[in-house]
């Protein structure tokens, strides 16, 4: 989940979040129905092209490649059929990749702005924003507590009995402190979950959205043509 | 619109949700067998669930913690979203007749119900698949793959009951640990739960 600073301002990050969510749904749905390799390759190729907008660390890329190889190898061993194993891998990638690719190019503020326009209950918008924003932070806290235990000579990996006192209790205390601070922060800024929120940057439909929409429709049409049209 | 919840409640519920999700990532690599994910997660997820119920206390506390997560996961998997909507609703429906989450007994009931209904709804849904094939909603090729994966469960339906009981037990452990944390937080002056 990206924090505001992690989202690189790329052309894709300026596209309407609804369009990206819709496209993501469309791609995942379509990938479930494809039975031929050519449309699957076109779908995945497009997703990989979108991935170039992300700045991924080589370590993460290497990890993803390793996982893909392991999945393909184990599927081929189980099915005794390499072409089907490769097709399964392509389908898996087509299902798994669109959402993170499009989510990682959406700044949280834009996502919240778009959620506000569909008039979701404000508590839901607030909860989503908090989960989106603070989940990575809490993971970092968890990592810090884990490392603090290692410094004291306790390797929690091999001592699950210590997880409660050594990991969960400090984490809960940290979370309660965070929750209090965030509440005070929101209150001092006059935030109320029941009042309508003002918006300094309302979401508008721009020419880039139209262009993206056109390209996406052409892409999906090509995939459908390759699958069912020939 | 007047809401029984305050800003503090919403923020606290969101943080408990984060805690539950973080504990899924923590426990995930240590799950030894398939189908045991929920059973293994229950002691840790139960801590945050109990804590949320102890702090929020009103009916709907579990739904307030879980429903935002369901909405968040909608783009990733509509099926997980459906599961995450049904499980807290089942829990809330049972606790509705008992009042709220002020007492420890109701919190225990809520936690056990959450994990037991989680197993029954999550794994029990596999028995609906053959019915979907009969109605033409599901193609047989996909069915073969699902049956292969869940063959153990489909051949031994009693396993579902065993897993539900196991989830209930580990959920109770989560409740017990959660109450211990509630007590510690009360002593530290950071939580005003009427335990």
Tab-separated table of C-alpha atoms in Angstrom:
chain	number	residue	atom	x	y	z
A	1	UNK	CA	0.000	0.000	0.000
A	2	UNK	CA	1.602	3.282	-0.966
A	3	UNK	CA	2.019	6.264	1.302
A	4	UNK	CA	1.699	9.729	-0.268
A	5	UNK	CA	5.457	10.035	-0.575
A	6	UNK	CA	5.865	6.602	-2.167
A	7	UNK	CA	3.606	7.339	-5.147
A	8	UNK	CA	5.813	8.664	-7.919
A	9	UNK	CA	4.105	11.300	-10.012
A	10	UNK	CA	3.839	9.435	-13.285
A	11	UNK	CA	1.381	9.970	-16.164
A	12	UNK	CA	-0.631	7.043	-14.812
A	13	UNK	CA	-0.916	8.629	-11.354
A	14	UNK	CA	-2.877	11.540	-12.885
A	15	UNK	CA	-5.575	9.297	-14.334
A	16	UNK	CA	-8.986	9.195	-12.661
A	17	UNK	CA	-8.884	6.467	-9.947
A	18	UNK	CA	-12.336	5.196	-10.987
A	19	UNK	CA	-11.057	4.487	-14.455
A	20	UNK	CA	-8.166	2.520	-12.997
A	21	UNK	CA	-10.438	0.559	-10.641
A	22	UNK	CA	-12.816	-0.188	-13.525
A	23	UNK	CA	-9.987	-1.289	-15.783
A	24	UNK	CA	-8.568	-3.447	-13.013
A	25	UNK	CA	-11.955	-5.203	-12.585
A	26	UNK	CA	-12.273	-5.603	-16.350
A	27	UNK	CA	-8.823	-7.141	-16.734
A	28	UNK	CA	-9.260	-9.571	-13.836
A	29	UNK	CA	-12.702	-10.618	-15.093
A	30	UNK	CA	-11.462	-11.055	-18.636
A	31	UNK	CA	-8.413	-13.077	-17.600
A	32	UNK	CA	-10.726	-15.654	-15.996
A	33	UNK	CA	-12.492	-16.328	-19.296
A	34	UNK	CA	-9.514	-16.412	-21.688
A	35	UNK	CA	-8.674	-19.834	-23.118
A	36	UNK	CA	-6.080	-18.925	-25.796
A	37	UNK	CA	-2.463	-17.884	-25.385
A	38	UNK	CA	-2.477	-14.904	-27.816
A	39	UNK	CA	-5.125	-12.773	-26.039
A	40	UNK	CA	-3.570	-13.708	-22.675
A	41	UNK	CA	-0.179	-12.457	-23.919
A	42	UNK	CA	-1.740	-9.212	-25.164
A	43	UNK	CA	-3.439	-8.699	-21.797
A	44	UNK	CA	-0.304	-9.413	-19.811
A	45	UNK	CA	1.868	-7.386	-22.172
A	46	UNK	CA	-0.315	-4.351	-21.550
A	47	UNK	CA	-0.156	-4.860	-17.801
A	48	UNK	CA	3.639	-5.168	-17.963
A	49	UNK	CA	3.723	-1.966	-20.020
A	50	UNK	CA	1.754	-0.251	-17.249
A	51	UNK	CA	4.241	-1.696	-14.756
A	52	UNK	CA	7.000	0.391	-16.341
A	53	UNK	CA	5.358	3.362	-14.594
A	54	UNK	CA	6.346	1.831	-11.262
A	55	UNK	CA	9.774	2.194	-9.767
A	56	UNK	CA	10.318	-1.278	-8.372
A	57	UNK	CA	13.457	-2.225	-6.493
A	58	UNK	CA	15.579	-4.937	-8.208
A	59	UNK	CA	15.275	-7.102	-5.077
A	60	UNK	CA	11.465	-7.071	-5.264
A	61	UNK	CA	11.550	-7.768	-9.013
A	62	UNK	CA	13.928	-10.671	-8.405
A	63	UNK	CA	11.637	-12.037	-5.705
A	64	UNK	CA	8.601	-11.827	-8.005
A	65	UNK	CA	10.506	-13.588	-10.813
A	66	UNK	CA	11.646	-16.314	-8.428
A	67	UNK	CA	8.071	-16.880	-7.211
A	68	UNK	CA	6.800	-17.034	-10.805
A	69	UNK	CA	9.481	-19.610	-11.697
A	70	UNK	CA	8.660	-21.704	-8.621
A	71	UNK	CA	4.929	-21.555	-9.436
A	72	UNK	CA	5.485	-22.534	-13.080
A	73	UNK	CA	7.867	-25.346	-12.155
A	74	UNK	CA	5.604	-26.812	-9.469
A	75	UNK	CA	2.510	-26.527	-11.702
A	76	UNK	CA	4.363	-28.265	-14.559
A	77	UNK	CA	5.439	-31.044	-12.194
A	78	UNK	CA	1.890	-31.503	-10.920
A	79	UNK	CA	0.165	-31.333	-14.313
A	80	UNK	CA	2.966	-33.012	-16.318
A	81	UNK	CA	2.131	-30.464	-19.004
A	82	UNK	CA	4.423	-27.482	-19.630
A	83	UNK	CA	2.166	-25.467	-22.000
A	84	UNK	CA	-0.712	-25.650	-19.516
A	85	UNK	CA	1.629	-24.728	-16.651
A	86	UNK	CA	2.857	-21.663	-18.567
A	87	UNK	CA	-0.730	-20.673	-19.385
A	88	UNK	CA	-1.683	-21.051	-15.692
A	89	UNK	CA	1.240	-18.802	-14.753
A	90	UNK	CA	0.157	-16.179	-17.286
A	91	UNK	CA	-3.386	-16.326	-15.941
A	92	UNK	CA	-2.139	-16.005	-12.371
A	93	UNK	CA	-0.076	-12.928	-13.310
A	94	UNK	CA	-3.050	-11.455	-15.189
A	95	UNK	CA	-5.210	-11.870	-12.081
A	96	UNK	CA	-2.637	-10.712	-9.541
A	97	UNK	CA	-0.860	-7.813	-11.279
A	98	UNK	CA	-3.515	-5.272	-12.418
A	99	UNK	CA	-4.735	-4.268	-8.956
A	100	UNK	CA	-1.314	-3.528	-7.366
A	101	UNK	CA	-0.062	-1.836	-10.543
A	102	UNK	CA	-3.016	0.512	-10.639
A	103	UNK	CA	-3.202	0.927	-6.847
A	104	UNK	CA	0.487	1.813	-6.555
A	105	UNK	CA	0.040	4.597	-9.111
A	106	UNK	CA	-2.872	6.139	-7.186
A	107	UNK	CA	-2.015	8.655	-4.468
A	108	UNK	CA	-4.197	7.979	-1.374
A	109	UNK	CA	-5.552	11.537	-1.496
A	110	UNK	CA	-6.886	10.955	-5.023
A	111	UNK	CA	-8.436	7.670	-3.980
A	112	UNK	CA	-10.225	9.329	-1.065
A	113	UNK	CA	-11.392	12.169	-3.310
A	114	UNK	CA	-12.890	9.643	-5.704
A	115	UNK	CA	-14.525	7.707	-2.853
A	116	UNK	CA	-16.099	10.939	-1.652
A	117	UNK	CA	-17.629	11.579	-5.035
A	118	UNK	CA	-19.500	8.242	-4.909
A	119	UNK	CA	-20.905	9.347	-1.544
A	120	UNK	CA	-19.701	6.405	0.487
A	121	UNK	CA	-20.530	6.835	4.197
A	122	UNK	CA	-17.911	9.189	5.614
A	123	UNK	CA	-16.884	6.727	8.328
A	124	UNK	CA	-16.052	4.215	5.621
A	125	UNK	CA	-13.936	6.751	3.758
A	126	UNK	CA	-12.126	7.667	6.972
A	127	UNK	CA	-11.543	4.016	7.903
A	128	UNK	CA	-10.234	3.190	4.430
A	129	UNK	CA	-7.891	6.164	4.478
A	130	UNK	CA	-6.566	5.229	7.919
A	131	UNK	CA	-6.024	1.579	6.973
A	132	UNK	CA	-4.332	2.610	3.714
A	133	UNK	CA	-2.098	5.165	5.411
A	134	UNK	CA	-1.154	3.436	8.659
A	135	UNK	CA	-0.883	-0.218	7.655
A	136	UNK	CA	2.704	0.193	6.320
A	137	UNK	CA	3.590	2.154	9.451
A	138	UNK	CA	2.284	-0.605	11.709
A	139	UNK	CA	4.234	-3.176	9.718
A	140	UNK	CA	7.349	-1.112	10.366
A	141	UNK	CA	6.497	-1.027	14.081
A	142	UNK	CA	6.114	-4.808	14.038
A	143	UNK	CA	9.508	-5.114	12.370
A	144	UNK	CA	11.089	-2.793	14.970
A	145	UNK	CA	9.636	-4.785	17.870
A	146	UNK	CA	10.847	-8.011	16.231
A	147	UNK	CA	14.378	-6.569	15.862
A	148	UNK	CA	14.343	-5.186	19.413
A	149	UNK	CA	13.665	-8.729	20.637
A	150	UNK	CA	16.551	-10.025	18.526
A	151	UNK	CA	18.841	-7.452	20.114
A	152	UNK	CA	17.891	-8.918	23.478
A	153	UNK	CA	18.819	-12.375	22.193
A	154	UNK	CA	15.229	-13.572	21.677
A	155	UNK	CA	14.585	-14.943	18.211
A	156	UNK	CA	10.802	-14.886	18.078
A	157	UNK	CA	10.784	-17.084	14.986
A	158	UNK	CA	11.699	-20.075	17.112
A	159	UNK	CA	9.830	-19.019	20.244
A	160	UNK	CA	6.110	-18.599	19.461
A	161	UNK	CA	5.442	-18.767	23.210
A	162	UNK	CA	6.954	-15.293	23.506
A	163	UNK	CA	4.820	-13.786	20.744
A	164	UNK	CA	2.165	-12.522	23.108
A	165	UNK	CA	4.357	-10.772	25.676
A	166	UNK	CA	7.224	-9.916	23.335
A	167	UNK	CA	5.346	-8.878	20.218
A	168	UNK	CA	1.596	-8.429	20.551
A	169	UNK	CA	1.484	-6.451	23.805
A	170	UNK	CA	4.056	-3.825	22.659
A	171	UNK	CA	2.312	-3.615	19.283
A	172	UNK	CA	-1.114	-3.095	20.858
A	173	UNK	CA	0.235	-0.376	23.157
A	174	UNK	CA	1.887	1.338	20.186
A	175	UNK	CA	-1.346	1.142	18.194
A	176	UNK	CA	-3.412	2.601	21.020
A	177	UNK	CA	-0.938	5.501	21.259
A	178	UNK	CA	-1.150	6.045	17.480
A	179	UNK	CA	-4.970	5.878	17.553
A	180	UNK	CA	-5.093	8.531	20.305
A	181	UNK	CA	-2.652	10.805	18.486
A	182	UNK	CA	-4.490	10.491	15.164
A	183	UNK	CA	-7.817	11.250	16.889
A	184	UNK	CA	-6.388	14.358	18.544
A	185	UNK	CA	-4.815	15.401	15.222
A	186	UNK	CA	-8.129	15.056	13.380
A	187	UNK	CA	-10.076	16.819	16.129
A	188	UNK	CA	-7.708	19.788	16.243
A	189	UNK	CA	-8.146	20.153	12.472
A	190	UNK	CA	-11.918	20.291	12.942
A	191	UNK	CA	-12.608	16.942	11.292
A	192	UNK	CA	-16.060	15.516	11.951
A	193	UNK	CA	-17.180	12.185	10.475
A	194	UNK	CA	-20.789	13.368	10.275
A	195	UNK	CA	-20.197	16.747	8.582
A	196	UNK	CA	-19.626	17.125	4.830
A	197	UNK	CA	-15.983	17.688	3.949
A	198	UNK	CA	-14.737	20.506	1.812
A	199	UNK	CA	-12.349	19.652	-0.998
A	200	UNK	CA	-9.617	21.932	-2.284
A	201	UNK	CA	-8.943	19.753	-5.351
A	202	UNK	CA	-12.218	18.256	-6.613
A	203	UNK	CA	-11.933	15.387	-9.050
A	204	UNK	CA	-12.466	16.422	-12.683
A	205	UNK	CA	-12.621	14.478	-15.923
A	206	UNK	CA	-9.613	15.527	-18.034
A	207	UNK	CA	-8.455	14.923	-21.578
A	208	UNK	CA	-5.871	12.454	-20.259
A	209	UNK	CA	-8.734	10.396	-18.804
A	210	UNK	CA	-10.498	10.359	-22.163
A	211	UNK	CA	-7.287	9.279	-23.872
A	212	UNK	CA	-6.641	6.556	-21.281
A	213	UNK	CA	-10.261	5.400	-21.579
A	214	UNK	CA	-9.973	5.171	-25.379
A	215	UNK	CA	-6.712	3.233	-25.244
A	216	UNK	CA	-8.110	0.884	-22.571
A	217	UNK	CA	-11.252	0.174	-24.641
A	218	UNK	CA	-9.120	-0.502	-27.734
A	219	UNK	CA	-6.896	-2.822	-25.708
A	220	UNK	CA	-9.844	-4.768	-24.228
A	221	UNK	CA	-11.499	-4.965	-27.676
A	222	UNK	CA	-8.317	-6.401	-29.180
A	223	UNK	CA	-8.158	-9.044	-26.431
A	224	UNK	CA	-11.829	-9.965	-26.965
A	225	UNK	CA	-11.309	-10.089	-30.748
A	226	UNK	CA	-8.301	-12.413	-30.411
A	227	UNK	CA	-10.246	-14.693	-28.068
A	228	UNK	CA	-13.690	-14.849	-29.664
A	229	UNK	CA	-13.611	-12.856	-32.916
A	230	UNK	CA	-11.373	-14.996	-35.124
B	1	UNK	CA	-27.350	12.052	10.483
B	2	UNK	CA	-26.714	11.266	14.151
B	3	UNK	CA	-24.224	8.469	14.665
B	4	UNK	CA	-23.742	6.563	17.927
B	5	UNK	CA	-20.049	6.419	17.137
B	6	UNK	CA	-17.522	9.171	17.762
B	7	UNK	CA	-14.438	10.050	15.749
B	8	UNK	CA	-12.354	8.281	18.396
B	9	UNK	CA	-14.345	5.073	17.844
B	10	UNK	CA	-13.837	5.146	14.087
B	11	UNK	CA	-10.093	5.688	14.438
B	12	UNK	CA	-9.744	2.987	17.094
B	13	UNK	CA	-11.732	0.500	14.977
B	14	UNK	CA	-9.523	1.252	11.961
B	15	UNK	CA	-6.374	0.599	13.993
B	16	UNK	CA	-7.752	-2.696	15.288
B	17	UNK	CA	-8.441	-3.670	11.678
B	18	UNK	CA	-4.832	-2.854	10.844
B	19	UNK	CA	-3.742	-5.038	13.782
B	20	UNK	CA	-5.803	-7.951	12.498
B	21	UNK	CA	-4.402	-7.632	8.977
B	22	UNK	CA	-0.829	-7.293	10.288
B	23	UNK	CA	-1.273	-10.464	12.362
B	24	UNK	CA	-2.441	-12.351	9.247
B	25	UNK	CA	0.896	-11.510	7.602
B	26	UNK	CA	2.708	-12.518	10.794
B	27	UNK	CA	1.039	-15.923	11.163
B	28	UNK	CA	0.793	-16.754	7.429
B	29	UNK	CA	4.282	-18.241	6.933
B	30	UNK	CA	3.900	-20.486	10.005
B	31	UNK	CA	0.663	-22.245	8.973
B	32	UNK	CA	1.670	-25.932	8.683
B	33	UNK	CA	-1.352	-27.341	6.780
B	34	UNK	CA	-3.959	-25.984	4.364
B	35	UNK	CA	-7.343	-25.000	5.862
B	36	UNK	CA	-5.634	-24.211	9.183
B	37	UNK	CA	-5.076	-20.514	8.404
B	38	UNK	CA	-8.088	-19.269	10.347
B	39	UNK	CA	-7.453	-21.643	13.264
B	40	UNK	CA	-3.836	-20.440	13.530
B	41	UNK	CA	-4.766	-16.772	13.109
B	42	UNK	CA	-7.614	-16.809	15.660
B	43	UNK	CA	-5.442	-16.364	18.815
B	44	UNK	CA	-3.857	-13.234	17.324
B	45	UNK	CA	-6.834	-11.835	15.450
B	46	UNK	CA	-8.920	-12.495	18.574
B	47	UNK	CA	-6.729	-10.122	20.606
B	48	UNK	CA	-7.556	-7.169	18.336
B	49	UNK	CA	-11.187	-8.200	17.972
B	50	UNK	CA	-11.632	-8.380	21.758
B	51	UNK	CA	-9.820	-5.103	22.228
B	52	UNK	CA	-12.049	-3.387	19.683
B	53	UNK	CA	-15.190	-4.811	21.289
B	54	UNK	CA	-13.989	-3.783	24.772
B	55	UNK	CA	-13.325	-0.217	23.650
B	56	UNK	CA	-16.297	0.321	21.315
B	57	UNK	CA	-18.768	-1.758	23.369
B	58	UNK	CA	-21.858	-1.110	21.211
B	59	UNK	CA	-23.649	-3.453	18.847
B	60	UNK	CA	-22.065	-3.254	15.428
B	61	UNK	CA	-18.487	-3.002	16.776
B	62	UNK	CA	-17.343	-6.097	14.887
B	63	UNK	CA	-18.969	-4.859	11.683
B	64	UNK	CA	-17.304	-1.459	12.146
B	65	UNK	CA	-13.907	-3.163	12.293
B	66	UNK	CA	-14.390	-5.660	9.465
B	67	UNK	CA	-16.600	-3.919	6.868
B	68	UNK	CA	-14.002	-1.287	5.830
B	69	UNK	CA	-11.591	-4.143	5.202
B	70	UNK	CA	-14.234	-5.847	3.067
B	71	UNK	CA	-14.630	-2.680	0.982
B	72	UNK	CA	-10.858	-2.282	0.697
B	73	UNK	CA	-10.466	-5.824	-0.639
B	74	UNK	CA	-13.307	-5.494	-3.148
B	75	UNK	CA	-11.025	-4.693	-6.120
B	76	UNK	CA	-8.798	-7.622	-5.170
B	77	UNK	CA	-11.445	-10.291	-4.640
B	78	UNK	CA	-15.237	-9.922	-4.523
B	79	UNK	CA	-15.414	-13.398	-2.927
B	80	UNK	CA	-13.246	-12.387	0.033
B	81	UNK	CA	-15.383	-9.263	0.342
B	82	UNK	CA	-18.557	-11.359	0.468
B	83	UNK	CA	-16.975	-13.605	3.093
B	84	UNK	CA	-15.874	-10.580	5.136
B	85	UNK	CA	-19.379	-9.115	4.984
B	86	UNK	CA	-21.187	-12.330	5.933
B	87	UNK	CA	-18.914	-13.268	8.866
B	88	UNK	CA	-19.377	-10.073	10.967
B	89	UNK	CA	-23.084	-9.993	10.075
B	90	UNK	CA	-23.488	-13.531	11.432
B	91	UNK	CA	-21.596	-12.510	14.582
B	92	UNK	CA	-23.610	-9.326	15.068
B	93	UNK	CA	-26.880	-11.193	14.478
B	94	UNK	CA	-26.099	-13.574	17.357
B	95	UNK	CA	-24.802	-10.909	19.746
B	96	UNK	CA	-27.767	-8.643	18.869
B	97	UNK	CA	-29.996	-10.757	21.120
B	98	UNK	CA	-27.496	-10.633	23.972
B	99	UNK	CA	-27.198	-6.836	24.080
B	100	UNK	CA	-23.793	-5.287	23.529
B	101	UNK	CA	-20.115	-5.969	24.133
B	102	UNK	CA	-19.874	-4.479	27.616
B	103	UNK	CA	-19.568	-7.829	29.380
B	104	UNK	CA	-16.718	-10.294	29.004
B	105	UNK	CA	-19.177	-13.114	28.268
B	106	UNK	CA	-20.594	-11.296	25.253
B	107	UNK	CA	-17.117	-10.502	24.008
B	108	UNK	CA	-16.234	-14.192	24.289
B	109	UNK	CA	-19.417	-15.100	22.418
B	110	UNK	CA	-18.644	-12.499	19.745
B	111	UNK	CA	-15.071	-13.714	19.254
B	112	UNK	CA	-16.034	-17.404	19.123
B	113	UNK	CA	-18.927	-16.669	16.753
B	114	UNK	CA	-16.661	-14.651	14.465
B	115	UNK	CA	-14.110	-17.418	13.983
B	116	UNK	CA	-16.581	-20.310	13.910
B	117	UNK	CA	-18.772	-18.547	11.342
B	118	UNK	CA	-15.588	-17.658	9.446
B	119	UNK	CA	-14.725	-21.360	9.043
B	120	UNK	CA	-18.321	-22.384	8.276
B	121	UNK	CA	-18.884	-19.641	5.705
B	122	UNK	CA	-15.389	-19.724	4.200
B	123	UNK	CA	-14.845	-23.467	3.898
B	124	UNK	CA	-18.533	-24.402	3.869
B	125	UNK	CA	-18.999	-22.449	0.647
B	126	UNK	CA	-17.065	-25.215	-1.163
B	127	UNK	CA	-20.176	-27.432	-0.828
B	128	UNK	CA	-22.170	-24.865	-2.842
B	129	UNK	CA	-19.914	-25.326	-5.889
B	130	UNK	CA	-21.561	-28.586	-7.121
B	131	UNK	CA	-24.940	-26.832	-6.885
B	132	UNK	CA	-23.571	-23.980	-9.022
B	133	UNK	CA	-22.413	-26.503	-11.623
B	134	UNK	CA	-25.929	-27.974	-11.781
B	135	UNK	CA	-27.371	-24.515	-12.441
B	136	UNK	CA	-24.750	-23.827	-15.115
B	137	UNK	CA	-23.055	-21.005	-13.173
B	138	UNK	CA	-19.804	-22.922	-12.963
B	139	UNK	CA	-18.066	-24.878	-15.703
B	140	UNK	CA	-16.949	-28.433	-14.985
B	141	UNK	CA	-13.329	-27.773	-15.888
B	142	UNK	CA	-13.044	-25.322	-12.994
B	143	UNK	CA	-14.924	-27.731	-10.754
B	144	UNK	CA	-12.300	-30.424	-11.336
B	145	UNK	CA	-9.557	-28.076	-10.186
B	146	UNK	CA	-11.505	-27.054	-7.084
B	147	UNK	CA	-12.368	-30.648	-6.214
B	148	UNK	CA	-8.702	-31.579	-6.566
B	149	UNK	CA	-7.714	-28.810	-4.151
B	150	UNK	CA	-10.462	-29.420	-1.622
B	151	UNK	CA	-10.725	-33.196	-2.080
B	152	UNK	CA	-9.835	-33.878	1.554
B	153	UNK	CA	-12.594	-31.597	2.786
B	154	UNK	CA	-15.214	-32.797	0.309
B	155	UNK	CA	-14.541	-36.448	1.178
B	156	UNK	CA	-14.630	-35.758	4.897
B	157	UNK	CA	-17.363	-33.188	5.636
B	158	UNK	CA	-16.930	-33.831	9.358
B	159	UNK	CA	-13.559	-32.043	9.046
B	160	UNK	CA	-15.520	-28.806	8.696
B	161	UNK	CA	-17.012	-29.371	12.148
B	162	UNK	CA	-13.592	-30.209	13.613
B	163	UNK	CA	-12.085	-27.066	12.078
B	164	UNK	CA	-15.006	-24.945	13.339
B	165	UNK	CA	-14.535	-26.303	16.874
B	166	UNK	CA	-10.761	-25.753	16.627
B	167	UNK	CA	-11.326	-22.175	15.438
B	168	UNK	CA	-13.734	-21.657	18.333
B	169	UNK	CA	-11.125	-22.909	20.814
B	170	UNK	CA	-8.253	-20.860	19.394
B	171	UNK	CA	-10.626	-17.881	19.134
B	172	UNK	CA	-11.344	-18.308	22.864
B	173	UNK	CA	-7.590	-18.229	23.487
B	174	UNK	CA	-7.504	-14.994	21.482
B	175	UNK	CA	-10.326	-13.606	23.628
B	176	UNK	CA	-8.470	-14.591	26.820
B	177	UNK	CA	-5.261	-12.927	25.615
B	178	UNK	CA	-7.284	-9.908	24.471
B	179	UNK	CA	-8.836	-9.540	27.927
B	180	UNK	CA	-5.340	-9.679	29.430
B	181	UNK	CA	-4.268	-6.811	27.153
B	182	UNK	CA	-7.470	-4.908	28.022
B	183	UNK	CA	-6.581	-5.283	31.711
B	184	UNK	CA	-3.034	-4.051	31.092
B	185	UNK	CA	-4.297	-1.071	29.094
B	186	UNK	CA	-6.780	-0.212	31.840
B	187	UNK	CA	-4.014	-0.316	34.439
B	188	UNK	CA	-1.954	1.975	32.208
B	189	UNK	CA	-4.939	4.344	31.955
B	190	UNK	CA	-5.213	3.952	28.188
B	191	UNK	CA	-8.566	2.208	27.913
B	192	UNK	CA	-11.907	2.814	29.602
B	193	UNK	CA	-13.655	-0.507	29.067
B	194	UNK	CA	-16.265	-1.700	31.573
B	195	UNK	CA	-14.841	-5.179	31.839
